[in-house]
Amino acid sequence: GAVVSQHPSRVICKSGTSVKIECRSLDFQATTMFWYRQFPKQSLMLMATSNEGSKATYEQGVEKDKFLINHASLTLSTLTVTSAHPEDSSFYICSASASRGGVAYNEQFFGPGTRLTVL
Amino acid sequence: AQSVTQPDIHITVSEGASLELRCNYSYGATPYLFWYVQSPGQGLQLLLKYFSGDTLVQGIKGFEAEFKRSQSSFNLRKPSVHWSDAAEYFCAVGERNSWGKLQFGAGTQVVVTP
């Protein structure tokens, strides 16, 4: 149980285009989803926290208009990188925090990540 | 300020030898504590976690970790390392009642030699 998927696993796009990354919780309801960015050989940096049905909370220094997050349902969150540039190239990882019967569990389940390369 | 420190960026260990990865945290109260492993190009897999209770926590793949409140540490150990343990290891802490928000350490790269 507690499986999180991401799609696509890898994407290459041209500079100036937008890219959407999907994060799904497959067998549980995810009240909260998190989006991280990881540069090569570095740690995960939290970008934003999204709660189903409400606006995402962005970490300091993360551009809201650049990284659009939508958490439309309890099983799906999307991250859209708008007008992507080469410096946006990174490994993007989502995670989901489970809830059951209205009770939140303080544990995150991670997706496999999406490698974005902007040419 | 809250922080998570993994002092060792890189560790090389021989197969069959023991392994210990250090993690120290600075938080106002005892947080939730986690160790994750990341293989190249992969997402994170949870090795073990500490919420409360017994301070020696057993995890998957033969790993264990000990929470020491007096030292604000949560070190990860494995008695005998296998070649498949070569990976990046991350310590993470989460605030209680924060709906799972985590702060990660910088990570420790483990290399296993024959």
mmCIF file of C-alpha atoms in Angstrom:
data_model
loop_
_atom_site.group_PDB
_atom_site.id
_atom_site.type_symbol
_atom_site.label_atom_id
_atom_site.label_comp_id
_atom_site.label_asym_id
_atom_site.label_seq_id
_atom_site.Cartn_x
_atom_site.Cartn_y
_atom_site.Cartn_z
ATOM 1 C CA GLY A 1 0.000 0.000 0.000
ATOM 2 C CA ALA A 2 0.834 3.724 -0.003
ATOM 3 C CA VAL A 3 2.100 3.944 -3.563
ATOM 4 C CA VAL A 4 2.717 7.274 -5.245
ATOM 5 C CA SER A 5 3.263 7.551 -8.967
ATOM 6 C CA GLN A 6 4.610 10.370 -11.083
ATOM 7 C CA HIS A 7 4.174 11.005 -14.759
ATOM 8 C CA PRO A 8 6.176 11.491 -16.826
ATOM 9 C CA SER A 9 9.340 9.975 -15.424
ATOM 10 C CA ARG A 10 11.453 11.958 -17.827
ATOM 11 C CA VAL A 11 10.711 14.957 -20.034
ATOM 12 C CA ILE A 12 12.778 17.079 -22.368
ATOM 13 C CA CYS A 13 11.357 20.350 -23.569
ATOM 14 C CA LYS A 14 12.370 23.497 -25.351
ATOM 15 C CA SER A 15 12.993 26.718 -23.517
ATOM 16 C CA GLY A 16 9.835 28.794 -23.201
ATOM 17 C CA THR A 17 7.401 25.902 -23.166
ATOM 18 C CA SER A 18 5.374 24.684 -20.199
ATOM 19 C CA VAL A 19 5.584 21.241 -18.704
ATOM 20 C CA LYS A 20 3.042 19.512 -16.493
ATOM 21 C CA ILE A 21 4.019 16.805 -14.022
ATOM 22 C CA GLU A 22 1.378 14.627 -12.390
ATOM 23 C CA CYS A 23 1.574 13.068 -8.973
ATOM 24 C CA ARG A 24 -0.961 10.429 -7.985
ATOM 25 C CA SER A 25 -1.602 8.500 -4.821
ATOM 26 C CA LEU A 26 -2.712 5.110 -6.090
ATOM 27 C CA ASP A 27 -4.165 3.385 -3.071
ATOM 28 C CA PHE A 28 -4.824 6.026 -0.466
ATOM 29 C CA GLN A 29 -6.242 9.478 -0.083
ATOM 30 C CA ALA A 30 -3.628 12.186 0.065
ATOM 31 C CA THR A 31 -4.904 15.174 1.952
ATOM 32 C CA THR A 32 -1.571 16.865 1.530
ATOM 33 C CA MET A 33 0.980 16.601 -1.227
ATOM 34 C CA PHE A 34 4.456 18.055 -1.344
ATOM 35 C CA TRP A 35 6.667 19.021 -4.222
ATOM 36 C CA TYR A 36 10.438 18.900 -3.968
ATOM 37 C CA ARG A 37 13.252 19.829 -6.235
ATOM 38 C CA GLN A 38 16.568 18.064 -6.194
ATOM 39 C CA PHE A 39 19.697 19.251 -7.924
ATOM 40 C CA PRO A 40 22.425 16.747 -8.808
ATOM 41 C CA LYS A 41 24.165 15.375 -5.760
ATOM 42 C CA GLN A 42 22.169 17.616 -3.448
ATOM 43 C CA SER A 43 19.356 17.215 -1.003
ATOM 44 C CA LEU A 44 15.670 17.661 -1.574
ATOM 45 C CA MET A 45 14.406 21.194 -1.300
ATOM 46 C CA LEU A 46 10.751 21.627 -0.490
ATOM 47 C CA MET A 47 9.073 23.833 -3.043
ATOM 48 C CA ALA A 48 5.476 23.843 -1.915
ATOM 49 C CA THR A 49 2.806 22.127 0.096
ATOM 50 C CA SER A 50 -0.597 21.581 -1.417
ATOM 51 C CA ASN A 51 -3.805 20.645 0.307
ATOM 52 C CA GLU A 52 -6.712 19.274 -1.629
ATOM 53 C CA GLY A 53 -9.096 21.990 -2.706
ATOM 54 C CA SER A 54 -7.024 24.926 -1.539
ATOM 55 C CA LYS A 55 -4.145 27.010 -2.782
ATOM 56 C CA ALA A 56 -0.643 25.708 -2.407
ATOM 57 C CA THR A 57 1.735 27.151 0.154
ATOM 58 C CA TYR A 58 5.063 27.975 -1.408
ATOM 59 C CA GLU A 59 8.409 28.023 0.333
ATOM 60 C CA GLN A 60 10.406 31.197 0.424
ATOM 61 C CA GLY A 61 12.149 31.890 -2.839
ATOM 62 C CA VAL A 62 9.886 29.699 -4.975
ATOM 63 C CA GLU A 63 8.072 31.610 -7.692
ATOM 64 C CA LYS A 64 4.351 30.923 -7.557
ATOM 65 C CA ASP A 65 3.789 32.029 -11.131
ATOM 66 C CA LYS A 66 6.613 29.864 -12.388
ATOM 67 C CA PHE A 67 5.614 26.699 -10.580
ATOM 68 C CA LEU A 68 1.859 26.279 -10.678
ATOM 69 C CA ILE A 69 0.488 23.644 -8.355
ATOM 70 C CA ASN A 70 -3.003 22.242 -8.477
ATOM 71 C CA HIS A 71 -4.400 19.690 -6.047
ATOM 72 C CA ALA A 72 -7.800 19.086 -7.515
ATOM 73 C CA SER A 73 -8.581 15.783 -5.848
ATOM 74 C CA LEU A 74 -7.454 13.583 -2.987
ATOM 75 C CA THR A 75 -5.407 11.470 -5.364
ATOM 76 C CA LEU A 76 -3.926 13.935 -7.836
ATOM 77 C CA SER A 77 -1.650 16.937 -7.696
ATOM 78 C CA THR A 78 -0.005 18.588 -10.659
ATOM 79 C CA LEU A 79 3.040 20.793 -10.966
ATOM 80 C CA THR A 80 3.276 22.946 -14.074
ATOM 81 C CA VAL A 81 6.583 24.567 -14.853
ATOM 82 C CA THR A 82 5.630 27.567 -16.937
ATOM 83 C CA SER A 83 7.893 29.118 -19.541
ATOM 84 C CA ALA A 84 10.626 26.693 -18.648
ATOM 85 C CA HIS A 85 14.264 27.693 -18.949
ATOM 86 C CA PRO A 86 17.448 25.638 -18.722
ATOM 87 C CA GLU A 87 17.917 26.626 -15.071
ATOM 88 C CA ASP A 88 14.624 24.852 -14.308
ATOM 89 C CA SER A 89 16.198 21.568 -15.296
ATOM 90 C CA SER A 90 16.117 19.374 -12.238
ATOM 91 C CA PHE A 91 14.704 16.279 -10.619
ATOM 92 C CA TYR A 92 11.230 16.967 -9.288
ATOM 93 C CA ILE A 93 9.832 14.675 -6.639
ATOM 94 C CA CYS A 94 6.377 14.649 -5.150
ATOM 95 C CA SER A 95 5.215 13.054 -1.972
ATOM 96 C CA ALA A 96 1.895 12.484 -0.335
ATOM 97 C CA SER A 97 0.836 12.457 3.239
ATOM 98 C CA ALA A 98 -1.801 9.868 3.945
ATOM 99 C CA SER A 99 -5.027 10.328 5.747
ATOM 100 C CA ARG A 100 -7.519 7.737 6.763
ATOM 101 C CA GLY A 101 -10.863 8.371 8.336
ATOM 102 C CA GLY A 102 -10.004 12.032 8.564
ATOM 103 C CA VAL A 103 -6.832 11.335 10.556
ATOM 104 C CA ALA A 104 -3.530 12.529 9.128
ATOM 105 C CA TYR A 105 -0.468 10.358 9.356
ATOM 106 C CA ASN A 106 2.848 12.123 9.830
ATOM 107 C CA GLU A 107 4.587 10.190 7.136
ATOM 108 C CA GLN A 108 5.244 10.967 3.521
ATOM 109 C CA PHE A 109 5.231 8.542 0.634
ATOM 110 C CA PHE A 110 7.403 9.548 -2.257
ATOM 111 C CA GLY A 111 6.954 9.289 -5.969
ATOM 112 C CA PRO A 112 9.813 8.066 -8.167
ATOM 113 C CA GLY A 113 10.551 11.551 -9.466
ATOM 114 C CA THR A 114 10.517 13.330 -12.816
ATOM 115 C CA ARG A 115 13.683 14.328 -14.591
ATOM 116 C CA LEU A 116 13.107 17.617 -16.416
ATOM 117 C CA THR A 117 15.601 18.796 -18.993
ATOM 118 C CA VAL A 118 15.049 22.152 -20.626
ATOM 119 C CA LEU A 119 17.034 22.749 -23.792
ATOM 120 C CA ALA B 1 16.525 28.015 13.433
ATOM 121 C CA GLN B 2 15.535 24.450 12.749
ATOM 122 C CA SER B 3 18.158 22.370 11.009
ATOM 123 C CA VAL B 4 19.191 18.860 10.095
ATOM 124 C CA THR B 5 22.860 18.026 9.786
ATOM 125 C CA GLN B 6 24.484 15.034 8.200
ATOM 126 C CA PRO B 7 28.179 15.648 8.883
ATOM 127 C CA ASP B 8 29.464 13.054 6.436
ATOM 128 C CA ILE B 9 29.020 13.882 2.781
ATOM 129 C CA HIS B 10 30.664 10.718 1.583
ATOM 130 C CA ILE B 11 31.493 7.386 3.239
ATOM 131 C CA THR B 12 33.329 4.442 1.756
ATOM 132 C CA VAL B 13 32.885 1.087 3.425
ATOM 133 C CA SER B 14 33.968 -2.438 2.589
ATOM 134 C CA GLU B 15 31.348 -5.042 1.900
ATOM 135 C CA GLY B 16 30.610 -6.922 5.093
ATOM 136 C CA ALA B 17 31.835 -4.123 7.317
ATOM 137 C CA SER B 18 29.588 -2.146 9.619
ATOM 138 C CA LEU B 19 28.142 1.214 8.675
ATOM 139 C CA GLU B 20 27.058 4.173 10.740
ATOM 140 C CA LEU B 21 25.609 7.359 9.305
ATOM 141 C CA ARG B 22 25.267 10.381 11.529
ATOM 142 C CA CYS B 23 22.338 12.729 11.795
ATOM 143 C CA ASN B 24 21.902 15.630 14.184
ATOM 144 C CA TYR B 25 18.962 17.951 14.403
ATOM 145 C CA SER B 26 18.103 21.228 15.992
ATOM 146 C CA TYR B 27 14.428 21.629 16.737
ATOM 147 C CA GLY B 28 12.380 23.214 19.463
ATOM 148 C CA ALA B 29 10.774 19.944 20.434
ATOM 149 C CA THR B 30 11.403 16.316 19.603
ATOM 150 C CA PRO B 31 10.425 15.975 15.980
ATOM 151 C CA TYR B 32 9.479 12.950 14.000
ATOM 152 C CA LEU B 33 12.659 11.392 12.564
ATOM 153 C CA PHE B 34 13.168 9.485 9.365
ATOM 154 C CA TRP B 35 15.878 7.860 7.307
ATOM 155 C CA TYR B 36 15.406 7.504 3.564
ATOM 156 C CA VAL B 37 17.539 5.861 0.907
ATOM 157 C CA GLN B 38 17.755 7.005 -2.689
ATOM 158 C CA SER B 39 19.297 4.918 -5.431
ATOM 159 C CA PRO B 40 20.522 6.712 -8.570
ATOM 160 C CA GLY B 41 17.661 8.315 -10.474
ATOM 161 C CA GLN B 42 15.101 6.916 -8.072
ATOM 162 C CA GLY B 43 12.685 8.324 -5.567
ATOM 163 C CA LEU B 44 13.089 7.947 -1.867
ATOM 164 C CA GLN B 45 12.434 4.775 0.056
ATOM 165 C CA LEU B 46 11.718 4.918 3.751
ATOM 166 C CA LEU B 47 14.153 2.832 5.788
ATOM 167 C CA LEU B 48 12.761 3.577 9.221
ATOM 168 C CA LYS B 49 11.107 6.211 11.343
ATOM 169 C CA TYR B 50 10.846 7.304 14.948
ATOM 170 C CA PHE B 51 7.733 8.867 16.361
ATOM 171 C CA SER B 52 7.864 7.879 20.021
ATOM 172 C CA GLY B 53 8.536 4.944 22.315
ATOM 173 C CA ASP B 54 11.528 2.657 22.041
ATOM 174 C CA THR B 55 14.509 4.742 21.010
ATOM 175 C CA LEU B 56 16.103 1.915 19.038
ATOM 176 C CA VAL B 57 14.185 1.558 15.802
ATOM 177 C CA GLN B 58 14.411 -1.358 13.430
ATOM 178 C CA GLY B 59 13.915 -0.767 9.745
ATOM 179 C CA ILE B 60 14.019 -2.553 6.446
ATOM 180 C CA LYS B 61 17.088 -4.068 4.812
ATOM 181 C CA GLY B 62 18.731 -4.739 8.173
ATOM 182 C CA PHE B 63 19.053 -1.086 9.175
ATOM 183 C CA GLU B 64 18.458 0.302 12.617
ATOM 184 C CA ALA B 65 18.659 3.764 14.148
ATOM 185 C CA GLU B 66 18.897 5.057 17.666
ATOM 186 C CA PHE B 67 17.293 8.245 18.877
ATOM 187 C CA LYS B 68 19.347 10.000 21.540
ATOM 188 C CA ARG B 69 17.518 12.976 22.915
ATOM 189 C CA SER B 70 20.487 14.246 24.915
ATOM 190 C CA GLN B 71 22.596 14.418 21.785
ATOM 191 C CA SER B 72 19.807 15.423 19.380
ATOM 192 C CA SER B 73 20.942 12.599 17.184
ATOM 193 C CA PHE B 74 19.363 9.841 15.151
ATOM 194 C CA ASN B 75 22.214 7.783 13.736
ATOM 195 C CA LEU B 76 21.635 4.999 11.246
ATOM 196 C CA ARG B 77 23.506 1.721 11.510
ATOM 197 C CA LYS B 78 23.889 -1.548 9.704
ATOM 198 C CA PRO B 79 26.066 -4.367 11.087
ATOM 199 C CA SER B 80 27.147 -5.792 7.730
ATOM 200 C CA VAL B 81 26.918 -3.826 4.510
ATOM 201 C CA HIS B 82 25.999 -5.383 1.190
ATOM 202 C CA TRP B 83 27.051 -4.027 -2.207
ATOM 203 C CA SER B 84 23.417 -3.161 -2.866
ATOM 204 C CA ASP B 85 23.509 -0.685 0.016
ATOM 205 C CA ALA B 86 25.507 1.748 -2.101
ATOM 206 C CA ALA B 87 23.208 4.760 -2.387
ATOM 207 C CA GLU B 88 22.458 8.200 -1.024
ATOM 208 C CA TYR B 89 21.012 8.318 2.461
ATOM 209 C CA PHE B 90 18.941 11.172 3.789
ATOM 210 C CA CYS B 91 17.952 11.946 7.324
ATOM 211 C CA ALA B 92 14.748 13.934 7.629
ATOM 212 C CA VAL B 93 12.814 15.516 10.438
ATOM 213 C CA GLY B 94 9.190 16.493 10.595
ATOM 214 C CA GLU B 95 7.327 18.695 12.983
ATOM 215 C CA ARG B 96 4.568 17.084 14.933
ATOM 216 C CA ASN B 97 1.167 18.159 13.731
ATOM 217 C CA SER B 98 2.582 19.636 10.555
ATOM 218 C CA TRP B 99 0.768 17.260 8.217
ATOM 219 C CA GLY B 100 3.979 15.641 7.125
ATOM 220 C CA LYS B 101 6.182 18.562 6.167
ATOM 221 C CA LEU B 102 9.784 17.386 6.226
ATOM 222 C CA GLN B 103 13.190 18.979 6.312
ATOM 223 C CA PHE B 104 16.003 16.939 4.831
ATOM 224 C CA GLY B 105 19.655 16.742 5.632
ATOM 225 C CA ALA B 106 22.221 17.179 2.888
ATOM 226 C CA GLY B 107 22.601 13.460 2.426
ATOM 227 C CA THR B 108 25.455 10.975 2.766
ATOM 228 C CA GLN B 109 26.731 9.130 -0.250
ATOM 229 C CA VAL B 110 27.701 5.563 0.637
ATOM 230 C CA VAL B 111 30.137 3.696 -1.565
ATOM 231 C CA VAL B 112 30.643 -0.014 -0.969
ATOM 232 C CA THR B 113 33.931 -1.578 -2.027
ATOM 233 C CA PRO B 114 34.503 -5.305 -2.585
#
